[in-house]
CSV table of C-alpha atoms in Angstrom, one decimal:
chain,number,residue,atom,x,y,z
Q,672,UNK,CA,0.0,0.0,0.0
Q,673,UNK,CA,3.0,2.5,0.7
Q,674,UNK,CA,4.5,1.3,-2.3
Q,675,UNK,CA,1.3,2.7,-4.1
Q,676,UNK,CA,0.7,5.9,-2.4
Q,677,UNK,CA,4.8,6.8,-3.0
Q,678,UNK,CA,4.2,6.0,-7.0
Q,679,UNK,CA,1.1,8.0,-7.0
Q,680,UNK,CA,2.9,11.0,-5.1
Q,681,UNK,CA,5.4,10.6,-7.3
Q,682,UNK,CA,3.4,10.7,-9.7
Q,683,UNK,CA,1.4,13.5,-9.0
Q,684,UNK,CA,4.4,16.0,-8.3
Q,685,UNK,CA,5.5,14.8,-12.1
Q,686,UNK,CA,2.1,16.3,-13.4
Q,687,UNK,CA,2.6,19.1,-11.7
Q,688,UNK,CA,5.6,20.1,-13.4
Q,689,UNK,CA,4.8,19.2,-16.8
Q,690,UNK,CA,1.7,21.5,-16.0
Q,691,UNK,CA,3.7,24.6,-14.8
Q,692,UNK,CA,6.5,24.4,-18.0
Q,693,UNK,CA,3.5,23.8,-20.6
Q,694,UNK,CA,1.6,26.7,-18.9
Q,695,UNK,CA,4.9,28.6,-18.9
Q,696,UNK,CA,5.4,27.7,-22.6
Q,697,UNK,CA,1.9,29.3,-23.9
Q,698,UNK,CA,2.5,32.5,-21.6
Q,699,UNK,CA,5.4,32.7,-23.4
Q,700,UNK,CA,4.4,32.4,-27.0
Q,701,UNK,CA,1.5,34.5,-26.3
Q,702,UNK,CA,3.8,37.5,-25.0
Q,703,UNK,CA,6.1,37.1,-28.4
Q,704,UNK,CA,2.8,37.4,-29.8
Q,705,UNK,CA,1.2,40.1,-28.3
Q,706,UNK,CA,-1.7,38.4,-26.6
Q,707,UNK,CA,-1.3,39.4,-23.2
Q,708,UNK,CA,-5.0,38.6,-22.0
Q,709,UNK,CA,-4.1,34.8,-23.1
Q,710,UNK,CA,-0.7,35.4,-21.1
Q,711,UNK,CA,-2.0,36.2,-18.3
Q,712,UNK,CA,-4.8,33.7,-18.3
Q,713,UNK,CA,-1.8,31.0,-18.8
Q,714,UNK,CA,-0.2,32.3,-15.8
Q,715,UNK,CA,-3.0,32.3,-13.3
Q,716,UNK,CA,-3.5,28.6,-14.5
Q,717,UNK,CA,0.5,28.2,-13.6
Q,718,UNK,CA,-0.1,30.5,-10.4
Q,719,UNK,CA,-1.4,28.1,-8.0
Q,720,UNK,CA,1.3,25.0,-8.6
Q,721,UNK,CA,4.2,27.3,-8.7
Q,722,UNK,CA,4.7,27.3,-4.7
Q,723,UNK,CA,6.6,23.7,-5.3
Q,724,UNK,CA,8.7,24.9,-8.4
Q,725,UNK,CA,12.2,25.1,-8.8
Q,726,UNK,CA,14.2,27.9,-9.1
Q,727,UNK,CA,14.7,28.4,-13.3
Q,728,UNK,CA,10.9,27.9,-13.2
Q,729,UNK,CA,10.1,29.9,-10.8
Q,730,UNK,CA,12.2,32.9,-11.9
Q,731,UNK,CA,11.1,32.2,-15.0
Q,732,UNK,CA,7.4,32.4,-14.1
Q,733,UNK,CA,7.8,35.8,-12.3
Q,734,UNK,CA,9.5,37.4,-15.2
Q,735,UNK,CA,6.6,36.3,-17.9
Q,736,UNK,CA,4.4,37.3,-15.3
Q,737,UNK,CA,5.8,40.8,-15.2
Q,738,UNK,CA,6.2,40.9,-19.2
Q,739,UNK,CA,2.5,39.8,-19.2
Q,740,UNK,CA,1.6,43.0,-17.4
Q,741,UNK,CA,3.8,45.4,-19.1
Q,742,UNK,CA,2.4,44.6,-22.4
Q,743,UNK,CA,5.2,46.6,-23.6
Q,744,UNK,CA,4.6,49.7,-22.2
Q,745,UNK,CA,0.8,49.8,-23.4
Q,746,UNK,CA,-1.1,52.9,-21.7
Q,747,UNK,CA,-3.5,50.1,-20.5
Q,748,UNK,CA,-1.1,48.6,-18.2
Q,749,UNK,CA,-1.4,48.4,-14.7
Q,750,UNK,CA,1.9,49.7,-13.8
Q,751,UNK,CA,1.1,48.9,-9.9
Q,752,UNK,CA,1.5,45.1,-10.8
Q,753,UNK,CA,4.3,45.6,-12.9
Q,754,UNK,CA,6.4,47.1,-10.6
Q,755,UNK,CA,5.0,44.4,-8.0
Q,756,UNK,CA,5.6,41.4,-10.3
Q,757,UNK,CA,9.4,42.5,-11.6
Q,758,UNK,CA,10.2,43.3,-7.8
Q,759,UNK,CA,9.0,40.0,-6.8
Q,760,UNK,CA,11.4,38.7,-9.5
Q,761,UNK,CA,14.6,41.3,-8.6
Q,762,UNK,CA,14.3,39.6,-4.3
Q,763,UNK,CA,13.6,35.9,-5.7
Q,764,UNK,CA,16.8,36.4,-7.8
Q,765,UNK,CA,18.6,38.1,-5.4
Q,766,UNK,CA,17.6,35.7,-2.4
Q,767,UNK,CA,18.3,32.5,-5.1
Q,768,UNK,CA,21.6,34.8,-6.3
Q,769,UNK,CA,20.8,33.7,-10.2
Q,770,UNK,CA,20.8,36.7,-12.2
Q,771,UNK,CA,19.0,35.7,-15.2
Q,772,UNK,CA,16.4,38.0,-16.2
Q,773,UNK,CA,17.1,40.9,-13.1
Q,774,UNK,CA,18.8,43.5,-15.8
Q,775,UNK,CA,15.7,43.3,-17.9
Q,776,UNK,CA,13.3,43.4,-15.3
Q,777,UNK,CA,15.3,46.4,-13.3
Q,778,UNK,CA,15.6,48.5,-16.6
Q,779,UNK,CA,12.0,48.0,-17.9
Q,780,UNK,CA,10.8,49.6,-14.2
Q,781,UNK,CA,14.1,52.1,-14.2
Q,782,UNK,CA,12.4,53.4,-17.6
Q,783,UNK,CA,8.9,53.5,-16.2
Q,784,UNK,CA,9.9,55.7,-13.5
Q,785,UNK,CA,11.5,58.0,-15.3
Q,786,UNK,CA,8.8,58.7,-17.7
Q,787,UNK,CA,6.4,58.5,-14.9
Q,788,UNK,CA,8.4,60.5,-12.1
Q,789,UNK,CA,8.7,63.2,-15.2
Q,790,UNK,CA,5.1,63.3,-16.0
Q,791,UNK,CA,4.4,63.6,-12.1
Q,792,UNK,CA,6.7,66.5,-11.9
Q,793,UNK,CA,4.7,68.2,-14.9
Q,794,UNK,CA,1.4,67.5,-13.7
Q,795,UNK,CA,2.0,69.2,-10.2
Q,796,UNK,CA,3.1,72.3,-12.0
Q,797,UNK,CA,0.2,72.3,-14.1
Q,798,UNK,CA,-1.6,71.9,-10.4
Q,799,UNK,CA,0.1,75.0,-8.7
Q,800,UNK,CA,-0.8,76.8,-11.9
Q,801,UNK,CA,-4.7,76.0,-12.0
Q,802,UNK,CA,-5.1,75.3,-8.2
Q,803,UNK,CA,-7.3,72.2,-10.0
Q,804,UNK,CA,-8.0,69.1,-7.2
Q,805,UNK,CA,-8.2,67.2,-10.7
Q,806,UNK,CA,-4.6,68.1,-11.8
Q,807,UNK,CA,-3.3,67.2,-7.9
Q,808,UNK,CA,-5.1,64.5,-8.0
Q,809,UNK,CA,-3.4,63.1,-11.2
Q,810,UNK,CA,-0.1,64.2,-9.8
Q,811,UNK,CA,-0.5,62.5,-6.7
Q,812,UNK,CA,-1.6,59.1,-8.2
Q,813,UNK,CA,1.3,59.6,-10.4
Q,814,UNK,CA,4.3,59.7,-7.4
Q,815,UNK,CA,2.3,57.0,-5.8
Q,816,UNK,CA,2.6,54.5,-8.4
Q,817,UNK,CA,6.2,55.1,-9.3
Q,818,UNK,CA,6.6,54.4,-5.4
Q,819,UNK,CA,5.3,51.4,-6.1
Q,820,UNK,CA,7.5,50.5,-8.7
Q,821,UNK,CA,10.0,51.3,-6.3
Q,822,UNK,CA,9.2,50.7,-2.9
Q,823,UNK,CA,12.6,51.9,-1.8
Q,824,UNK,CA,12.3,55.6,-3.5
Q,825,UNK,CA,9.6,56.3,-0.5
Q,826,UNK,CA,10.9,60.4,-1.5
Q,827,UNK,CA,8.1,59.7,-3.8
Q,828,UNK,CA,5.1,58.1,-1.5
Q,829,UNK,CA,5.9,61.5,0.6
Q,830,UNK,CA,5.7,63.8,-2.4
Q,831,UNK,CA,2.1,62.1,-2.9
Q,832,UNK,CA,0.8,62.6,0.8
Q,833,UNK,CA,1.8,66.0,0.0
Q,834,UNK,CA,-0.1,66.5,-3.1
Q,835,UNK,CA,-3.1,63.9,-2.4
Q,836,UNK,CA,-3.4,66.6,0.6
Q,837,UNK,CA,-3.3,69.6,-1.8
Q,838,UNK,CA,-5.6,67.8,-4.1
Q,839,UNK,CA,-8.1,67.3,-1.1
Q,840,UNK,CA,-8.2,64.1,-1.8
Q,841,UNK,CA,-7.3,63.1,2.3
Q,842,UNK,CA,-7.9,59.2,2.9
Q,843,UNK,CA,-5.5,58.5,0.4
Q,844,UNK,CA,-2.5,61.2,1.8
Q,845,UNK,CA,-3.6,60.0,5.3
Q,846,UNK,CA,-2.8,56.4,4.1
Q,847,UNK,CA,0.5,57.7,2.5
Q,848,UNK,CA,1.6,59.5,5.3
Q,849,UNK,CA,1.0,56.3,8.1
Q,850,UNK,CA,2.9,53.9,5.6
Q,851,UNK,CA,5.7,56.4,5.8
Q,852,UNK,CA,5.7,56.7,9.7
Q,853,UNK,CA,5.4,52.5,9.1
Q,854,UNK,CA,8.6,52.3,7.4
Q,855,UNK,CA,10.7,54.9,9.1
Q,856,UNK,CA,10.9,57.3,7.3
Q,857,UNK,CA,13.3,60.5,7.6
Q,858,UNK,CA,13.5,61.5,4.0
Q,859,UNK,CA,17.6,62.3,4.9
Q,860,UNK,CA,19.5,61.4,1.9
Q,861,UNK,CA,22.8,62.5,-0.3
Q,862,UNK,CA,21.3,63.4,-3.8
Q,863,UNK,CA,24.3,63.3,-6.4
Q,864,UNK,CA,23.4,66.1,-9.3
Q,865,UNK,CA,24.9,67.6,-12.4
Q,866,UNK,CA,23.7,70.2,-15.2
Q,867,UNK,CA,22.9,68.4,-18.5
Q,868,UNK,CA,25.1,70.2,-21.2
Q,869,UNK,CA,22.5,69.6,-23.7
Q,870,UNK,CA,19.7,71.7,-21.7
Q,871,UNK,CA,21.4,72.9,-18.9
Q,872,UNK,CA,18.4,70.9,-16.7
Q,873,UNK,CA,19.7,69.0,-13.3
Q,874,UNK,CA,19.8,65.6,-13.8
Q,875,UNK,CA,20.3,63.7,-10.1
Q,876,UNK,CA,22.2,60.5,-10.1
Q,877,UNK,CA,21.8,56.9,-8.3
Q,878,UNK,CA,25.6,57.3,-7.0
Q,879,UNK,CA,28.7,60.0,-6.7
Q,880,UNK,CA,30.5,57.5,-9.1
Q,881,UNK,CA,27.7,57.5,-12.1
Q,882,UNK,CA,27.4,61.1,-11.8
Q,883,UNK,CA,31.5,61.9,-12.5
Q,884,UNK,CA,31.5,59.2,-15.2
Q,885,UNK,CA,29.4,61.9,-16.8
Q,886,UNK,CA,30.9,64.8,-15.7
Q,887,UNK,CA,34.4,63.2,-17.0
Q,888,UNK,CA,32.9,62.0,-20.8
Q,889,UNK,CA,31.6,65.8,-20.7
Q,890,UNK,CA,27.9,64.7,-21.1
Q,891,UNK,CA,27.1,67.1,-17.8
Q,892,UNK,CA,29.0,69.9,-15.9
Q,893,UNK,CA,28.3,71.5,-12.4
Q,894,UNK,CA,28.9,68.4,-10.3
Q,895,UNK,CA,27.3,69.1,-6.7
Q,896,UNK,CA,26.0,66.9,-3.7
Q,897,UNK,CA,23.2,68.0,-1.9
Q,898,UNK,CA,22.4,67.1,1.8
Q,899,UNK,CA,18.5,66.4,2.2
Q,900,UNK,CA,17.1,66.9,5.7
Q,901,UNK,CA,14.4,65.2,7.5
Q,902,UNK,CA,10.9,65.1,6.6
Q,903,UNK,CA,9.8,63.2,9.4
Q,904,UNK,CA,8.7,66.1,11.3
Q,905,UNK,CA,6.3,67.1,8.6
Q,906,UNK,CA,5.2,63.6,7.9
Q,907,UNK,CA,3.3,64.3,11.4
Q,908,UNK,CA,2.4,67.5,10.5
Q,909,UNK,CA,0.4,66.6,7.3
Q,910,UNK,CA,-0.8,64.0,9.0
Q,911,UNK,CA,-2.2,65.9,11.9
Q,912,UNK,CA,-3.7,68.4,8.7
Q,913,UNK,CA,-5.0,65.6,7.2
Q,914,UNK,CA,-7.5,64.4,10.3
Q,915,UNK,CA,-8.5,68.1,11.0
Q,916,UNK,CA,-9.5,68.3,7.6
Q,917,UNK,CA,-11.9,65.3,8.2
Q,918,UNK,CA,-12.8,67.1,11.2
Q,919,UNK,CA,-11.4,64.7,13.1
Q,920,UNK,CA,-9.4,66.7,16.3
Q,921,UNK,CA,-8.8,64.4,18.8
Q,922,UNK,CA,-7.2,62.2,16.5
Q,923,UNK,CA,-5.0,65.2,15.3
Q,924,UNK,CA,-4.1,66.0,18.6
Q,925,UNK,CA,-2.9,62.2,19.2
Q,926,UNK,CA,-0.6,62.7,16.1
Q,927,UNK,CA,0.6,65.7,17.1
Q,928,UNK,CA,1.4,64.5,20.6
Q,929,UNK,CA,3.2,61.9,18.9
Q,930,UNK,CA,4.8,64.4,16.7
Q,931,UNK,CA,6.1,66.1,19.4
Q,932,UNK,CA,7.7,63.4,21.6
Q,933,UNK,CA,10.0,62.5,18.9
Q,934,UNK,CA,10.5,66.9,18.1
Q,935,UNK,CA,9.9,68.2,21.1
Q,936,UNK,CA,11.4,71.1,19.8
Q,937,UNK,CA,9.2,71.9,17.2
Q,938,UNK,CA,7.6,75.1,16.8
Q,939,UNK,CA,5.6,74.0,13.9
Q,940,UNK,CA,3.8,71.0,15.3
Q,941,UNK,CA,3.3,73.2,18.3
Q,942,UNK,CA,1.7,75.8,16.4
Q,943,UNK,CA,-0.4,73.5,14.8
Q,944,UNK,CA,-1.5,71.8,17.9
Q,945,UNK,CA,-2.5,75.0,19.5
Q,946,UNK,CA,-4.9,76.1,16.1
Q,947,UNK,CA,-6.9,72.4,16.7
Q,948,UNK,CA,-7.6,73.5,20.3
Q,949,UNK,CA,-8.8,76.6,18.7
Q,950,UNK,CA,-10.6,75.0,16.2
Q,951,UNK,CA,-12.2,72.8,18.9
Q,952,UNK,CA,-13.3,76.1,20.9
Q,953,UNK,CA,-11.0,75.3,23.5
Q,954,UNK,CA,-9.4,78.8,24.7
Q,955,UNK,CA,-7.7,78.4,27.6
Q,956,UNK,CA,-5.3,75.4,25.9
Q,957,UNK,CA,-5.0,77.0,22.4
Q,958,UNK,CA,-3.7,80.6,24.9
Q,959,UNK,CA,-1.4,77.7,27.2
Q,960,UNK,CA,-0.1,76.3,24.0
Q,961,UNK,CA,0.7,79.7,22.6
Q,962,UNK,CA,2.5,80.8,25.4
Q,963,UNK,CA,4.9,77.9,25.5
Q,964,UNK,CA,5.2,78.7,21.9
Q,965,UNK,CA,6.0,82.5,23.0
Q,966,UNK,CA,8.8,80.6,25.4
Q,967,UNK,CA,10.4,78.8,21.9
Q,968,UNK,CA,9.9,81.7,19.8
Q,969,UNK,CA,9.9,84.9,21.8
Q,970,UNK,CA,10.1,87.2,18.7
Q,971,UNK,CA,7.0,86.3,16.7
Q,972,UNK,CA,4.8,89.2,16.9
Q,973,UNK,CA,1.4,87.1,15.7
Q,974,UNK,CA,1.9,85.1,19.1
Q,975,UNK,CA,1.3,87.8,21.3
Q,976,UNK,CA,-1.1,89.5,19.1
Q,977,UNK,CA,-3.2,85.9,19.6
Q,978,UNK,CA,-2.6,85.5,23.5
Q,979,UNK,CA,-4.0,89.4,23.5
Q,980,UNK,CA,-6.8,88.1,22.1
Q,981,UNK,CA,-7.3,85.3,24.5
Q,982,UNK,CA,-6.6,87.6,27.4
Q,983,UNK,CA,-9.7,90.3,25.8
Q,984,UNK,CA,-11.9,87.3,26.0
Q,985,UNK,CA,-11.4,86.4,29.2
Q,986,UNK,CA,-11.9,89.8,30.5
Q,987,UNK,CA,-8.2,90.7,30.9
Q,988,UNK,CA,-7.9,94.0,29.6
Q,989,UNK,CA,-4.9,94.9,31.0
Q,990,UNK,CA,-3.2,91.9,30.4
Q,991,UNK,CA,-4.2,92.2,26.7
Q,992,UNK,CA,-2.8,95.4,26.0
Q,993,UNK,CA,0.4,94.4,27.5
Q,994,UNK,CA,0.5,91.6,24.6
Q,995,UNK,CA,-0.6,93.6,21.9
Q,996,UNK,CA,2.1,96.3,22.6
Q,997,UNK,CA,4.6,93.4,23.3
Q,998,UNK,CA,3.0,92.7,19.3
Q,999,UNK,CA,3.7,96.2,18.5
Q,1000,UNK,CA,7.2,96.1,19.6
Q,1001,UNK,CA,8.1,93.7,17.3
Q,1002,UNK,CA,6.4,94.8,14.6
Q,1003,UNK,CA,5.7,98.3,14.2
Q,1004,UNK,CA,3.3,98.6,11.9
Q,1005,UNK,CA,1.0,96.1,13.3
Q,1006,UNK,CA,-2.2,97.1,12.0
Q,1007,UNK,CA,-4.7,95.1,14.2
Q,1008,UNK,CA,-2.5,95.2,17.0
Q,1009,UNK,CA,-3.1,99.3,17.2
Q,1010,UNK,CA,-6.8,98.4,16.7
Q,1011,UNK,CA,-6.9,95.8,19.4
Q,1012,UNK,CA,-5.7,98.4,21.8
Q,1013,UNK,CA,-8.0,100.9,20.9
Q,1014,UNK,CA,-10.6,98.3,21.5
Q,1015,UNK,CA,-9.2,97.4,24.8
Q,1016,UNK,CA,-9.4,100.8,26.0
Q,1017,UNK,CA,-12.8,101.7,24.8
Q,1018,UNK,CA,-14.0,98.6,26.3
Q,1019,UNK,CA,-13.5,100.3,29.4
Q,1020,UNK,CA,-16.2,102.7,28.8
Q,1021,UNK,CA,-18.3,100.3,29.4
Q,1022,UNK,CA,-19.2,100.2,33.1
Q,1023,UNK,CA,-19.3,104.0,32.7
Q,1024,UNK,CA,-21.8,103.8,30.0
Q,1025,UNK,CA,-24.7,101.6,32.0
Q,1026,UNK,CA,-23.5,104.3,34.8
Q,1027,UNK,CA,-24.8,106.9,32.5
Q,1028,UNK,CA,-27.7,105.6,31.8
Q,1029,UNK,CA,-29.0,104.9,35.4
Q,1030,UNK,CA,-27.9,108.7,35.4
Q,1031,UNK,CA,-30.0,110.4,33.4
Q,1032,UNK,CA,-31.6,112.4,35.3
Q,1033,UNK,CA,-29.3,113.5,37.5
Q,1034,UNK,CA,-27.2,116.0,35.3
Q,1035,UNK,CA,-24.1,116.9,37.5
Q,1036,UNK,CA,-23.5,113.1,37.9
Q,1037,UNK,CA,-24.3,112.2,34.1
Q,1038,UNK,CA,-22.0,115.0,32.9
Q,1039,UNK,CA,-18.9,113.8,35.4
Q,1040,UNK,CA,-19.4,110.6,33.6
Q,1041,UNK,CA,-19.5,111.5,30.1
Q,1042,UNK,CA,-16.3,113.7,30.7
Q,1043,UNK,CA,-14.6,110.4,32.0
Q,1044,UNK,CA,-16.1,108.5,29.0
Q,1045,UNK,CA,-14.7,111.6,26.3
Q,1046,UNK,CA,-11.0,110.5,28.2
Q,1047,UNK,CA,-11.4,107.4,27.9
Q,1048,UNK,CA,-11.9,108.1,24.0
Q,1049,UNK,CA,-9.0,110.4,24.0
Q,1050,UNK,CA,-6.8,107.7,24.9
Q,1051,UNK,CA,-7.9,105.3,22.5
Q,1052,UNK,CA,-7.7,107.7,19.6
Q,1053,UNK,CA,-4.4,107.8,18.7
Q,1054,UNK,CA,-4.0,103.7,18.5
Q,1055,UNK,CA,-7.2,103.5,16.1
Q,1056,UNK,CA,-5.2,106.6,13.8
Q,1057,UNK,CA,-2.2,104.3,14.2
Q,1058,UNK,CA,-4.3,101.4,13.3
Q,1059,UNK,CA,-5.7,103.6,10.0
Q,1060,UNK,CA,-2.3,104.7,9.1
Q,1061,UNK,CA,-1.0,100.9,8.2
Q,1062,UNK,CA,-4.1,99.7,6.9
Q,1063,UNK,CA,-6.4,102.3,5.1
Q,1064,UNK,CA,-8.7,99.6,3.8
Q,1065,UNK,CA,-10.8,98.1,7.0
Q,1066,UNK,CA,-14.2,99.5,7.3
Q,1067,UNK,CA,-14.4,98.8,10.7
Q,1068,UNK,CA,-11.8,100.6,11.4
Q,1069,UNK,CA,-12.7,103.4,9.5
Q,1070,UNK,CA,-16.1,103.2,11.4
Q,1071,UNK,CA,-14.6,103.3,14.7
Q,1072,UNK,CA,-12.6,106.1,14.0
Q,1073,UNK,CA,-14.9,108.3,12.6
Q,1074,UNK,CA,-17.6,107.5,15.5
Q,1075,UNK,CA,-14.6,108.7,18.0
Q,1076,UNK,CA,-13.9,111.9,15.7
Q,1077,UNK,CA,-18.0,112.5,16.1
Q,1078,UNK,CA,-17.9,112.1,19.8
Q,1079,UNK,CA,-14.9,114.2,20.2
Q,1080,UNK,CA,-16.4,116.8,18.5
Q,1081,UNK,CA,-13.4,116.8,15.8
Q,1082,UNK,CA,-15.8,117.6,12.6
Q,1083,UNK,CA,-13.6,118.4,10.1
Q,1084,UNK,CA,-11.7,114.5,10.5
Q,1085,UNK,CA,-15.3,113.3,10.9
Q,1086,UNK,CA,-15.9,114.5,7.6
Q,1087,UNK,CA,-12.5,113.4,6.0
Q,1088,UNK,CA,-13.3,109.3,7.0
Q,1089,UNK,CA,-17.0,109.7,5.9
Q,1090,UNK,CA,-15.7,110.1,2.4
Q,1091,UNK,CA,-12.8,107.3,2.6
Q,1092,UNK,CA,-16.0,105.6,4.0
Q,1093,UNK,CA,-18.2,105.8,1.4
Q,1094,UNK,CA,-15.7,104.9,-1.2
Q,1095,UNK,CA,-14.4,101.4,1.0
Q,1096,UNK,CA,-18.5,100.8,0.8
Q,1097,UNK,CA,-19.0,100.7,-3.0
């Protein structure tokens, strides 16, 4: 009985083999001949024995596989699989270290990646020219496939979280962005590049010694090495955009806190986190976060215009105009700063003003309060002219001013703004 069931094994494991090589055998006629749906159909049928194969047939298979798919550069391949198929054949080859059809396979993709890496690079120009989702879109798809012709060139899956971001399109930049934080990636490299003598375009090299060959047979001048830095930081940073887009916070805030363990030092990703507790109406941790970020970055005017803010909010009046002269400071001609101050001090009226009017008939007292009121007014003034000098185009503004100019009993100013006034109005 084991005599029988070895012959049959035997037996079997014989068929199998003259199954895969005659299945191999019409893939491969049908390629010379251009039938690439009956290749393909051939190698599925080969596809589920080839597990057991040896190594010529099994290299053999994953190269007429990948020739299948190219169809010879037909617009209607799917370049995805190519690149998937030839790779599979590059590592087997490499693994089995039997070079027979790796040279093909790796200048076949080389050449796709080119074109394709090209036409990427021309698409997203066409993109920042139309601000089109349709063009980034295109462009992004673009970088992503040659990616996946070349898993290792991941320069390229970052340039499509980029632009799958521009192009809106944020499930796919979101899924580009965690496969790059899957892998490692820095985006730190050594780019070898030269001028082309022909068209004086930069042409970037594999290696420092393919780059001089052509510098020393005088095919390109200008030899230079450039340093890359990371990109890792802004992996998290997209990333983080990419969820607040979806309206997703807490899950931007998680990236970001993640961000910012591995850059603590980052003013970007800090930035960015204080704007989502902003965006999630959270005031006193988007006014925390920007005064740590006043701490890393203590000449950036905009930070202590927004803390101002935050401080006028909550009532702080004082405190507020403190940051919004600290604003001024840096940047003198701080438009809203001016205003803010203006707005500060005016807001001070206020208490007067429900005085007032619990005052009304009682002259003397109404009149001591009005007089306090007019110097409050007096004091603002000059911040809201400041304010007008650097920005000449805000109604508001403008409507401020001239109601101060009214109330001051300054006419012939009054009259002056009612003009600029009418003109900002059409």
């Amino acid at each position: 009985m084991r005599k029988q069931l070895l012959i049959l094994s035997v037996l079997l494991i014989s068929m199998t083999v003259f199954g895969q090589k005659n299945e191999l055998k019409t893939a491969e006629k049908a390629i010379k001949a251009n039938n690439f749906s009956a290749a393909m159909q051939a190698i599925n049928q080969a596809e589920g024995m080839i597990a057991n194969a040896d190594q010529k047939t099994k290299a053999k298979f994953y190269y007429l596989k990948g020739k299948a798919l190219y169809q010879n550069g037909a617009n209607s391949a799917d370049l995805e699989k190519v690149g998937a198929a030839f790779n599979q054949l590059i590592d087997y080859e490499k693994e089995t270290n039997k070079l027979k059809y790796s040279n093909e396979a790796a200048k076949i993709i080389n050449d796709l990646i080119n074109k394709l890496a090209a036409s990427a690079s021309t698409d997203y120009n066409t993109a920042l020219s139309t601000k089109n989702s349709e063009d980034y879109e295109k462009a992004a798809k673009e970088f992503n496939t040659v990616f996946m012709l070349s898993p290792r060139d991941t320069s390229y899956l970052d340039n499509a979280g980029l632009v799958y971001f521009l192009a809106k399109d944020y499930d796919n930049s979101i899924k580009s962005y965690n496969k790059l934080l899957d892998l490692n990636y820095t985006g730190v490299a050594t780019v070898y590049a030269a001028t082309n003598k022909d068209d004086g375009k930069e042409i970037t090299y594999n290696d420092k010694k393919s780059r001089d060959l052509q510098v020393k047979l005088g095919l390109a001048e200008n030899p230079r090495t450039i340093q890359k830095e990371s990109r890792r930081e802004s992996v998290y940073k997209y990333l983080a955009q990419n969820y607040a887009a979806k309206g997703m916070n807490d899950k931007a805030l998680e990236i970001l806190t993640e961000g910012r363990k591995e850059f603590p030092k980052s003013y970007s990703l800090l930035i960015d986190e204080a704007n989502i507790y902003y965006s999630k109406g959270d005031e006193a941790k988007f006014k925390e976060k920007l005064e740590e970020a006043i701490e890393m970055n203590p000449t950036e005017p905009t930070l202590y215009y927004n803390v101002g803010v935050m401080n006028m909010n909550q009532g702080k009046t004082d405190e507020a105009i403190e940051n919004f002269k600290k604003a001024i400071e840096l940047k003198p001609d701080y438009a809203d700063a001016y205003n803010n101050i203006g707005a500060a001090i005016i807001d001070k009226t206020k208490p007067i003003i429900e005085e007032m009017n619990k005052s009304l008939s009682d002259f003397d007292k109404y009149d001591k309060l009005q007089a306090k009121q007019l110097a409050i007014y007096k004091e603002a003034l000059p911040y809201y002219e400041k304010a007008y000098e650097y920005n000449k185009t805000s109604i508001s503004t403008v409507q401020t001013l001239m109601g101060l100019y009214e109330n001051l009993d300054m006419t012939e100013k009054s009259k002056e703004l009612h003009a600029v006034y009418d003109k900002l109005k059409q």
